[in-house]
mmCIF file of C-alpha atoms in Angstrom:
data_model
loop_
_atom_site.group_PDB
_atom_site.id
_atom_site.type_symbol
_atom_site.label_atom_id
_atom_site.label_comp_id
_atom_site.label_asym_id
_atom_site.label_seq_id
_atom_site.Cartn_x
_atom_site.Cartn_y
_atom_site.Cartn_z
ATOM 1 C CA UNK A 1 -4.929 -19.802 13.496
ATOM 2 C CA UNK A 2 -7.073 -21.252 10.672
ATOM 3 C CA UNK A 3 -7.447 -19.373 7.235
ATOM 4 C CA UNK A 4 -10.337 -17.577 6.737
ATOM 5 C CA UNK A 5 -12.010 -17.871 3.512
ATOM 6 C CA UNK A 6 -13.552 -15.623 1.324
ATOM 7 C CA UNK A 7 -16.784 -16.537 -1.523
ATOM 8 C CA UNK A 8 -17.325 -14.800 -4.502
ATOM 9 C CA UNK A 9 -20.150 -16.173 -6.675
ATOM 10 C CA UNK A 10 -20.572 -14.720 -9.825
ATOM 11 C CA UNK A 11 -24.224 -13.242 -10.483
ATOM 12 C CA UNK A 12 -26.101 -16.008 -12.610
ATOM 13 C CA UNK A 13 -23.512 -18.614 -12.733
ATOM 14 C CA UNK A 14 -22.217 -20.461 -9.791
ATOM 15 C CA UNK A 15 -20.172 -22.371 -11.458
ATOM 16 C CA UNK A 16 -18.093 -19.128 -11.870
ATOM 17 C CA UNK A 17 -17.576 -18.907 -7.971
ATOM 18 C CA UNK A 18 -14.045 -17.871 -7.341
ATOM 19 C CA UNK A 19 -12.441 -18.647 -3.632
ATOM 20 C CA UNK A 20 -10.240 -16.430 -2.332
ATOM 21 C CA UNK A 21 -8.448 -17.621 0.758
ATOM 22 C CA UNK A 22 -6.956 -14.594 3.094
ATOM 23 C CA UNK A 23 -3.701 -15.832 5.602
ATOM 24 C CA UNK A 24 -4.333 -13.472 8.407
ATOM 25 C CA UNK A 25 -0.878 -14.603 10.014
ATOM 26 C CA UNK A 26 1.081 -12.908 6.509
ATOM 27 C CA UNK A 27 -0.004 -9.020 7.237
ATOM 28 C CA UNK A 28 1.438 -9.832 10.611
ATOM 29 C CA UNK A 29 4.593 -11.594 9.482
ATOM 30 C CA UNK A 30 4.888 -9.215 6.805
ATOM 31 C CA UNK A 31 4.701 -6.279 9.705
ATOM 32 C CA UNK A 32 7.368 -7.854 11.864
ATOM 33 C CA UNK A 33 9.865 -8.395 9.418
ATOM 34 C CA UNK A 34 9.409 -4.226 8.237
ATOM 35 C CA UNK A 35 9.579 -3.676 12.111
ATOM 36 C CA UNK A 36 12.627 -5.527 12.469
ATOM 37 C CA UNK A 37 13.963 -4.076 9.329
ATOM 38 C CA UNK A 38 13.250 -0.411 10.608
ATOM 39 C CA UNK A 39 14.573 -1.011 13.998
ATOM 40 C CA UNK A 40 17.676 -2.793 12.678
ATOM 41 C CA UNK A 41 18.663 0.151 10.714
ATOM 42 C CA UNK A 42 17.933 2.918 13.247
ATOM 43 C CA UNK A 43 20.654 0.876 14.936
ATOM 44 C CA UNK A 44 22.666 0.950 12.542
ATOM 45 C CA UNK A 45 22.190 4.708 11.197
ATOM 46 C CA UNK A 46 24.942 6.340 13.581
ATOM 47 C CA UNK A 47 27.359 3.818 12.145
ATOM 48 C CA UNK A 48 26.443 5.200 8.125
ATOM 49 C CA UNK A 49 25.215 8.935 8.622
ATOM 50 C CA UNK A 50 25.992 12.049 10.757
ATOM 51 C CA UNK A 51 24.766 11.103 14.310
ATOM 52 C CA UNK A 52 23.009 14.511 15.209
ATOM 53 C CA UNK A 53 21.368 14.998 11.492
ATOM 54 C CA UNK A 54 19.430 11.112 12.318
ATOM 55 C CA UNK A 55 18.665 12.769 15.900
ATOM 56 C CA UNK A 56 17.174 15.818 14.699
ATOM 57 C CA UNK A 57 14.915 13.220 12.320
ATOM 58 C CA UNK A 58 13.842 11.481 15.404
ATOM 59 C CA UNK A 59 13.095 14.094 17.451
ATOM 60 C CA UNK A 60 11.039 15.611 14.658
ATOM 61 C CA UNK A 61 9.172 12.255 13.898
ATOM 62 C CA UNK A 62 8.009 12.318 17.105
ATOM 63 C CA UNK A 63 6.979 16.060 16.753
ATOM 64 C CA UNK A 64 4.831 14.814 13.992
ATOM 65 C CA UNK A 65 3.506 11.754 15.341
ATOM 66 C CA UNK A 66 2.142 13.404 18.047
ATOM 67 C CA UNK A 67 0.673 16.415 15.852
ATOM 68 C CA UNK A 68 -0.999 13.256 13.718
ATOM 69 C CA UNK A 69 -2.549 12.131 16.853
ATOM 70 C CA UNK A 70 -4.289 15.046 17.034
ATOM 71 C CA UNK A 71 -5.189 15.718 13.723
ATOM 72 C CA UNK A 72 -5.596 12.110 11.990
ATOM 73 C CA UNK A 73 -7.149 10.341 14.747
ATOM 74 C CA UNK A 74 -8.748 12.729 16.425
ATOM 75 C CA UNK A 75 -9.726 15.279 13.149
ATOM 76 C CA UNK A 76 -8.392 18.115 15.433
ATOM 77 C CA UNK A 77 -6.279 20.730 13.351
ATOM 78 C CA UNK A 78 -3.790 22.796 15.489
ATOM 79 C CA UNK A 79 -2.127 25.399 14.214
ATOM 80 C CA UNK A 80 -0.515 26.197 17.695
ATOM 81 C CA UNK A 81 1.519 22.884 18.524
ATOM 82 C CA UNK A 82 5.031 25.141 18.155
ATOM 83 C CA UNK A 83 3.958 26.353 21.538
ATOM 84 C CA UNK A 84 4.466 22.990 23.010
ATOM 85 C CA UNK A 85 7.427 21.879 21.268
ATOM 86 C CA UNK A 86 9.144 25.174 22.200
ATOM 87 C CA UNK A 87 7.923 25.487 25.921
ATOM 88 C CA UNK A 88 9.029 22.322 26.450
ATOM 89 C CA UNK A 89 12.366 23.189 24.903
ATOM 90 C CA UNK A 90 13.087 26.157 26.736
ATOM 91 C CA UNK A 91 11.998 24.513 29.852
ATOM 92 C CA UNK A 92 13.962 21.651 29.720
ATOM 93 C CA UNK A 93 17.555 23.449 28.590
ATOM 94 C CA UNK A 94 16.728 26.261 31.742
ATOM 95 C CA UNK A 95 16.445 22.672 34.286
ATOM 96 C CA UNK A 96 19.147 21.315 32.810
ATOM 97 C CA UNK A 97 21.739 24.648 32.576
ATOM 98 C CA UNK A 98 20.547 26.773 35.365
ATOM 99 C CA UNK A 99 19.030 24.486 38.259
ATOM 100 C CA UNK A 100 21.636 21.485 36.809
ATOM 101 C CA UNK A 101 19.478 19.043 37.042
ATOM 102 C CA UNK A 102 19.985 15.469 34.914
ATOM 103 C CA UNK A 103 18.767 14.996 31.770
ATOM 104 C CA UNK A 104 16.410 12.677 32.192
ATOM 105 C CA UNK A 105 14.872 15.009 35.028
ATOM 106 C CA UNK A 106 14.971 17.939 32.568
ATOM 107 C CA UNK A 107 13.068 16.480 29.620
ATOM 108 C CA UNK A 108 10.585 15.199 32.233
ATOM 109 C CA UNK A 109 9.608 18.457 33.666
ATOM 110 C CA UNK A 110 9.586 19.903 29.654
ATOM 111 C CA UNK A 111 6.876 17.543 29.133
ATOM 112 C CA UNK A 112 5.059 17.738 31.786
ATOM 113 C CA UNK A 113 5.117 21.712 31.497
ATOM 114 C CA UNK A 114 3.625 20.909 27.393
ATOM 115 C CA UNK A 115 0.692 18.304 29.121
ATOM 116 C CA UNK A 116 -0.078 21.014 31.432
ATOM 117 C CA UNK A 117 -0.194 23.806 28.654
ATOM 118 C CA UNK A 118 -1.803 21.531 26.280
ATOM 119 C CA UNK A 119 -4.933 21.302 29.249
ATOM 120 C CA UNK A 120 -5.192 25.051 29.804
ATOM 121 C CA UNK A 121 -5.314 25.255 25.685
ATOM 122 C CA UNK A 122 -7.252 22.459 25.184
ATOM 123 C CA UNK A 123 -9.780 23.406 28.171
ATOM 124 C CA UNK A 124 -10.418 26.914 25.681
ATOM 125 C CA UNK A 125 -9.507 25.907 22.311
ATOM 126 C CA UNK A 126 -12.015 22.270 21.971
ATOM 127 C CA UNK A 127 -15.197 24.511 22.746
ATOM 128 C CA UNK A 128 -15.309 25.318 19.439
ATOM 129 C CA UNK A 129 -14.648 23.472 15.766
ATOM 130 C CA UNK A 130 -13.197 23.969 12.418
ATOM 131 C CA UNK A 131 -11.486 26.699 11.715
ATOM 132 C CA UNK A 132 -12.141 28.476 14.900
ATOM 133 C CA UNK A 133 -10.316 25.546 16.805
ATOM 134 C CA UNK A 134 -7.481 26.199 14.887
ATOM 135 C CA UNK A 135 -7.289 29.677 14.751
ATOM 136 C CA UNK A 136 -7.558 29.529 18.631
ATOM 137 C CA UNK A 137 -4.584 27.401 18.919
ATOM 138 C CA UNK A 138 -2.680 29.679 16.575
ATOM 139 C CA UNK A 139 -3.623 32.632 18.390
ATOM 140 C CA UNK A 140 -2.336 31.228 22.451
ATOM 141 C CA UNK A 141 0.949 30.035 20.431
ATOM 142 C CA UNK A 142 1.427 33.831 19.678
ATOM 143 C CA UNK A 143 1.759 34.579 23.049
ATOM 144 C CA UNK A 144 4.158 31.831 23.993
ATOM 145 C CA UNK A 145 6.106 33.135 21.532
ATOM 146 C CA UNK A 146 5.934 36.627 22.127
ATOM 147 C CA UNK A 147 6.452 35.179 26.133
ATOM 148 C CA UNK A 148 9.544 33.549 24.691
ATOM 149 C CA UNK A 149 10.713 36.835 23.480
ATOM 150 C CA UNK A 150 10.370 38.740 26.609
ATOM 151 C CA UNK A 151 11.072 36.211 29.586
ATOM 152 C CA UNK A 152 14.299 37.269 31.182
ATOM 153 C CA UNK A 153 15.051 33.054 31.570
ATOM 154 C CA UNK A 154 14.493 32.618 28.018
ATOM 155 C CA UNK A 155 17.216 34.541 27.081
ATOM 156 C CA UNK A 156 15.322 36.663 24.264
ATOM 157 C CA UNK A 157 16.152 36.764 20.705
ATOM 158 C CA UNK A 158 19.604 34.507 21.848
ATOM 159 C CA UNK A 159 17.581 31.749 23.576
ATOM 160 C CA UNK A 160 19.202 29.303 25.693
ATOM 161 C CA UNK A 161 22.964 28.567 24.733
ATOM 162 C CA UNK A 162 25.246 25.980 25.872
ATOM 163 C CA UNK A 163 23.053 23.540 27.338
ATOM 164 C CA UNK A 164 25.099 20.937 29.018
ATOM 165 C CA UNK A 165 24.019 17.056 27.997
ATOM 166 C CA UNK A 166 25.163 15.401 31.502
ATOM 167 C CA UNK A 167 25.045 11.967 32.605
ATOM 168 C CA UNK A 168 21.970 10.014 31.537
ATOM 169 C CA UNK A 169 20.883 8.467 35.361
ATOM 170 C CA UNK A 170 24.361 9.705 36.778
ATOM 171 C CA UNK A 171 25.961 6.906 34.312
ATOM 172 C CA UNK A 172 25.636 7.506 30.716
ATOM 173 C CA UNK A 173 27.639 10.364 29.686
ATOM 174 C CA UNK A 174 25.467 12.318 26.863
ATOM 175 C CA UNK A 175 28.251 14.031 25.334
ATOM 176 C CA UNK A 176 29.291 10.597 23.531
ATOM 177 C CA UNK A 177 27.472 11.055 20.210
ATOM 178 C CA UNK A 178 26.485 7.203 20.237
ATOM 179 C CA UNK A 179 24.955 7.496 23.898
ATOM 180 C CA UNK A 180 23.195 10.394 23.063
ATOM 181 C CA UNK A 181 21.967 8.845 19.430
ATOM 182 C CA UNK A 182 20.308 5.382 21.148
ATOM 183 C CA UNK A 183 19.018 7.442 24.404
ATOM 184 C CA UNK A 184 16.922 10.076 21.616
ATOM 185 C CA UNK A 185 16.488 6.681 19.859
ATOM 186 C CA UNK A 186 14.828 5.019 22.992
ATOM 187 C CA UNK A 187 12.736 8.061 23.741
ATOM 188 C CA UNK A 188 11.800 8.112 19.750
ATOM 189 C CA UNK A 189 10.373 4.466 20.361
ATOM 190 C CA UNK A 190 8.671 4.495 23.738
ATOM 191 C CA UNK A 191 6.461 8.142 22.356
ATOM 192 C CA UNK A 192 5.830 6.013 18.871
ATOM 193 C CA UNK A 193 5.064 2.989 21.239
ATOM 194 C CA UNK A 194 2.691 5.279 23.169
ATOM 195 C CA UNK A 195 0.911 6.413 20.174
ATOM 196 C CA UNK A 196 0.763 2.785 18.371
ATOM 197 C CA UNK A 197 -0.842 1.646 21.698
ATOM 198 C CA UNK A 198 -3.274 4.686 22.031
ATOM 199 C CA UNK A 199 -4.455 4.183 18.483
ATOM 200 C CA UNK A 200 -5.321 0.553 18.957
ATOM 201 C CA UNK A 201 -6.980 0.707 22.082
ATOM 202 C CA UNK A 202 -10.518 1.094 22.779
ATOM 203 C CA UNK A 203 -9.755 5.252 23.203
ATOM 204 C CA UNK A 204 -8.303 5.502 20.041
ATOM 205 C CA UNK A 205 -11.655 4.167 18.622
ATOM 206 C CA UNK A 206 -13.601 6.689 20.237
ATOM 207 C CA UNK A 207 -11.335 9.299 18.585
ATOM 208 C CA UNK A 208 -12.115 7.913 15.326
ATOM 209 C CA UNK A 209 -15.816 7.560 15.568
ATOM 210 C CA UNK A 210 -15.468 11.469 16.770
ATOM 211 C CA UNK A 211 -13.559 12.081 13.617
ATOM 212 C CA UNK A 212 -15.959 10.485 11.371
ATOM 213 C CA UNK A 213 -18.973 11.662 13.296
ATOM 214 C CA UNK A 214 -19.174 13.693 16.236
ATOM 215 C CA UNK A 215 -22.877 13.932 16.451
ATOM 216 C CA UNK A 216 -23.450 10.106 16.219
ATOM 217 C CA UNK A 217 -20.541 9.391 18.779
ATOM 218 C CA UNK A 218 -22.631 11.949 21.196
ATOM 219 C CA UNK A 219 -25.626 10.029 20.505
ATOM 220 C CA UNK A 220 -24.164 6.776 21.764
ATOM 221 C CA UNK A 221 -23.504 8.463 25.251
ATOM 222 C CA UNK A 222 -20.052 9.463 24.663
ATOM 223 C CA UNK A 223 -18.654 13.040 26.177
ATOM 224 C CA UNK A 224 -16.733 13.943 23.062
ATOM 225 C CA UNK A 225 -15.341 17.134 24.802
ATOM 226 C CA UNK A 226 -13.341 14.414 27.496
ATOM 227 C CA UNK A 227 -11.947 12.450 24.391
ATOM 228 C CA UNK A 228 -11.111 15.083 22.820
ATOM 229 C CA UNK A 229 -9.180 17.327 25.923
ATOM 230 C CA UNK A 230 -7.472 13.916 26.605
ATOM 231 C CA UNK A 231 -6.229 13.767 23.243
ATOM 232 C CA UNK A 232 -5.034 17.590 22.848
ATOM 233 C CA UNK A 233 -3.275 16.630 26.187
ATOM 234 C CA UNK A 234 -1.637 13.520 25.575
ATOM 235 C CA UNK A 235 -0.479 15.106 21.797
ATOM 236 C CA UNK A 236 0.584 18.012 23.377
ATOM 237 C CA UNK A 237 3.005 16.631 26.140
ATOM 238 C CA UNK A 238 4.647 14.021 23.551
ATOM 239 C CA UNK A 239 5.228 17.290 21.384
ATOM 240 C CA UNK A 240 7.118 18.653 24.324
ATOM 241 C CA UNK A 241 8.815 15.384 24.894
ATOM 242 C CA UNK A 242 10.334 15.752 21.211
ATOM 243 C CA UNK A 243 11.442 19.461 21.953
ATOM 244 C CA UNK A 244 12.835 18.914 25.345
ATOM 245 C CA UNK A 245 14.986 15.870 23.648
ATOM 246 C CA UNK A 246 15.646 18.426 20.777
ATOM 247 C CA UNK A 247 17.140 20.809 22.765
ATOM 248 C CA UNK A 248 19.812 18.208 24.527
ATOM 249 C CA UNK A 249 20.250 17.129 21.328
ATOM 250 C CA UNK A 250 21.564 20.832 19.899
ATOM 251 C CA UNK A 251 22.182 21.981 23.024
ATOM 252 C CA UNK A 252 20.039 24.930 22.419
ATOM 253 C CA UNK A 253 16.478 26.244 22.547
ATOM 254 C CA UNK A 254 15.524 29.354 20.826
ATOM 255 C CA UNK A 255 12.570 31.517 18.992
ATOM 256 C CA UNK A 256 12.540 29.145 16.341
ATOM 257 C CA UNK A 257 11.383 26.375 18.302
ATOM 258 C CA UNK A 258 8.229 28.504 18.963
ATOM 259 C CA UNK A 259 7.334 29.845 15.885
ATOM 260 C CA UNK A 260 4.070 29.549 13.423
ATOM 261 C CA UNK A 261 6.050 28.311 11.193
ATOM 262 C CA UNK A 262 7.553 25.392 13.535
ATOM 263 C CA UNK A 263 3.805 24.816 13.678
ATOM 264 C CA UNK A 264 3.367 24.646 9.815
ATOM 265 C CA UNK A 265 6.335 22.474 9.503
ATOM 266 C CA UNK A 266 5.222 19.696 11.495
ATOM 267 C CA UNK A 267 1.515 19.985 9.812
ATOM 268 C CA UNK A 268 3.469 19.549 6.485
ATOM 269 C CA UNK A 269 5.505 16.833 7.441
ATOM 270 C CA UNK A 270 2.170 14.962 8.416
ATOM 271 C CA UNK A 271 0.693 15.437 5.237
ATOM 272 C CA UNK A 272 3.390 14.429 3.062
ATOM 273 C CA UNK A 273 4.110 11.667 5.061
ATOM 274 C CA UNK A 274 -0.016 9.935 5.030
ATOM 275 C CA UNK A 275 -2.238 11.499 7.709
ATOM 276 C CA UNK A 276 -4.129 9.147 9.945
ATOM 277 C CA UNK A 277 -1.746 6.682 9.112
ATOM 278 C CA UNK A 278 1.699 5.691 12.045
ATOM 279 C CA UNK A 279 4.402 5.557 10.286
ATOM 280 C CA UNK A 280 3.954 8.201 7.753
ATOM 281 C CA UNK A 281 4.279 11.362 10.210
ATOM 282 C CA UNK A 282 8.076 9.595 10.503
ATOM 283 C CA UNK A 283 8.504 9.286 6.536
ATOM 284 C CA UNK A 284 7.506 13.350 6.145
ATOM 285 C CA UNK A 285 9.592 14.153 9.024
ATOM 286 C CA UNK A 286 12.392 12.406 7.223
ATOM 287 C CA UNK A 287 11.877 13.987 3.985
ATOM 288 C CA UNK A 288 11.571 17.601 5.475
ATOM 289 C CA UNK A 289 14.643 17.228 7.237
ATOM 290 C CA UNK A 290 16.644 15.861 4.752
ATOM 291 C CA UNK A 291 15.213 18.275 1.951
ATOM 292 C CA UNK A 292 16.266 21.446 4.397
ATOM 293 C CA UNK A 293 19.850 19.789 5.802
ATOM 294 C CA UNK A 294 20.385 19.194 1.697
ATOM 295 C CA UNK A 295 19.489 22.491 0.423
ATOM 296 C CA UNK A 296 20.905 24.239 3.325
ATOM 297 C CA UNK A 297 24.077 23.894 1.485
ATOM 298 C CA UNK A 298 22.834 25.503 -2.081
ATOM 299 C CA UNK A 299 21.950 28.758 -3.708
ATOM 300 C CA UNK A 300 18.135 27.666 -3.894
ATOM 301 C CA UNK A 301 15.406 29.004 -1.425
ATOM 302 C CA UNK A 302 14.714 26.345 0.422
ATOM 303 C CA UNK A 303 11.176 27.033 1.397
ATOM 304 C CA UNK A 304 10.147 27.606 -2.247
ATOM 305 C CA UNK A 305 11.941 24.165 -3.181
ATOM 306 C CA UNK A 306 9.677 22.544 -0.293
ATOM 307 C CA UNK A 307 6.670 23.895 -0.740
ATOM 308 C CA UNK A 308 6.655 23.026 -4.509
ATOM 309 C CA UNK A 309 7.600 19.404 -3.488
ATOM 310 C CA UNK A 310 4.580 19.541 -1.459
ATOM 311 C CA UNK A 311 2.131 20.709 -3.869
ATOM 312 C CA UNK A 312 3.690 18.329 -5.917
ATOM 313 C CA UNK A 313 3.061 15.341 -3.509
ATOM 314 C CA UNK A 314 -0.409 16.251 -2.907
ATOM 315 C CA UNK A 315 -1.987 16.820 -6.452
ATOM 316 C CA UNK A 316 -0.228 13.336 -7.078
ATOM 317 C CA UNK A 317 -0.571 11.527 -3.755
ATOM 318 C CA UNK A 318 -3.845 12.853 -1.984
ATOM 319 C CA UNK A 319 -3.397 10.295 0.745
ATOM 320 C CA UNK A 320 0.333 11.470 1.448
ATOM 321 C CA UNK A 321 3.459 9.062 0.654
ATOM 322 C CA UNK A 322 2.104 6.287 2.842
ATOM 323 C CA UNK A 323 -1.138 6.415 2.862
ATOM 324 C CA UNK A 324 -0.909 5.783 -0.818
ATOM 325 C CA UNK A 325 1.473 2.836 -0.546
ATOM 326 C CA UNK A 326 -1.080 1.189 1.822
ATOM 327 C CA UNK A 327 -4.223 2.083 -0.471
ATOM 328 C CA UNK A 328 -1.820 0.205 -3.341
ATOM 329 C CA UNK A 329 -1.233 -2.861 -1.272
ATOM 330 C CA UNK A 330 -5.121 -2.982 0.147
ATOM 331 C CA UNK A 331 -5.659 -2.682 -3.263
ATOM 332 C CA UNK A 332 -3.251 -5.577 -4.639
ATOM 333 C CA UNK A 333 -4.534 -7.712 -1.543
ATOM 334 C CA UNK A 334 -8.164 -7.745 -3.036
ATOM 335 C CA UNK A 335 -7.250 -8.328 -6.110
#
């Protein structure tokens, strides 16, 4: 592909014209080689740190890549998306334990119980905007959680214990900490796949023209409503493909998973990481979860010690971390 070239004249002197020629084909190199870098040592991670602590970073990445769909693409603010995370959860360790169905099977039917949750929320929640959207969403993730609490196949305040991994397709036994590590990898990458693809297509577009400007995207024929449903969906059932995975991963699903603040955790992990952005949801996740595994072990509250980080990181980097790194380099690049 030819360079594409770039003319600055100077304003009353053309002999100061400056040419700056752009090479298209670096960003992309550039990209790959990060890619390759990123997937090389998610390979490798098992091999350096604790299998199920890099697990429980996946599974939350994805959590909060498919809460940023929502919210940076689509300029939807849930405060509800525990619900999904949770249901899914608790759905997928009953299939799994109870009717002993494979794993693969399991996690399916968790997310396909948080798609069809995320319509009948959706369907009520996008008639209205703001801060009654996400007050709505808060307020129907209350009663999954106080559902949670008094199902008799939930289990209660004890939640679902001892849920068996089994044989991924009747081959791969789960219980190996490396099978189960590159199978939560592999789900990690087709949901981030999902999302990358969703973002760049023509859909994703819409989403951001309806986060920019509703109004004007109405004008131009669009039924904002539809593009909006479709996204709370699609967000919603890759939330409760993360929580079904999580709870294979810790054989467990409990109250926690569908808790307010599961649903503040992921929104902070978002905006540390860079909202709107792809890869920063994954970067906050990481933080959080390193931050509480670290702390975990000390005399310090660890909420306190993470919410001061946060403030920190958002007085200092309004964009979140990456967001900020790619303002720097957009910067650098015109330069």
């Amino acid at each position: 592909m030819a360079a594409k070239s770039q003319v600055n004249l100077s304003q009353g002197n053309p002999s100061q014209a400056t040419i700056a020629v752009r090479q298209p084909g670096q960003d992309n190199t550039t990209r790959l080689i990060l890619v390759g870098l990123g997937l090389a040592a998610a390979v490798a991670a098992p091999f350096v740190l604790y299998p199920v602590f890099v697990m429980k970073v996946l599974c939350f990445a994805l959590f909060a890549c498919a809460f940023n769909l929502l919210i940076g693409f689509a300029g939807l603010l849930s405060f509800g998306h525990a619900a999904f995370f949770g249901g899914a959860a608790y759905i997928t360790a009953h299939a799994a334990k109870v009717w002993g169905l494979s794993p693969e099977i399991s996690i399916l039917l968790g997310t396909v119980f948080a798609g069809l949750l995320g319509l009948a929320f959706g369907a009520l929640a996008i008639r209205r905007q703001g801060i009654y959207f996400a007050m709505i969403t808060l307020a129907l993730s209350q009663m999954v959680f106080f559902m949670a609490l008094q199902l008799k196949f939930t289990g209660g305040e004890d939640g679902i214990q001892g849920v068996p991994r089994g044989h991924l397709f009747g081959v791969f036994d789960l219980n190996d900490p490396l099978a189960m590590y590159y199978f939560v990898l592999a789900v990690f990458l087709v949901g981030f796949a999902l999302i990358w693809r969703t973002v760049h297509s023509p859909f994703g577009q819409v989403l951001k023209a309806i986060r920019e400007n509703e109004p004007r995207a109405i004008s131009l024929g669009y039924r904002t409503e539809r593009y909006k449903l479709l996204a709370f969906v699609l967000s919603a059932s890759l939330a409760g493909l993360a929580g079904g995975t999580k709870s294979l991963v810790f054989q467990l699903a409990s109250l926690t998973d569908v808790t307010w603040q599961m649903s503040g955790e992921v929104v902070l992990m978002t905006l540390l990481g860079g909202m709107g952005t792809l890869f920063g949801p994954v970067v906050g996740a990481g933080i959080v979860v390193t931050l509480e595994s670290y702390l975990a072990g000390t005399n310090l509250p660890v909420p306190v010690v993470i919410g001061a980080i946060f403030v920190v990181c958002v007085l200092v980097f309004r964009r979140g971390i990456v967001g900020e790194l790619q303002a720097l380099m957009a910067r650098h690049r015109k330069s």
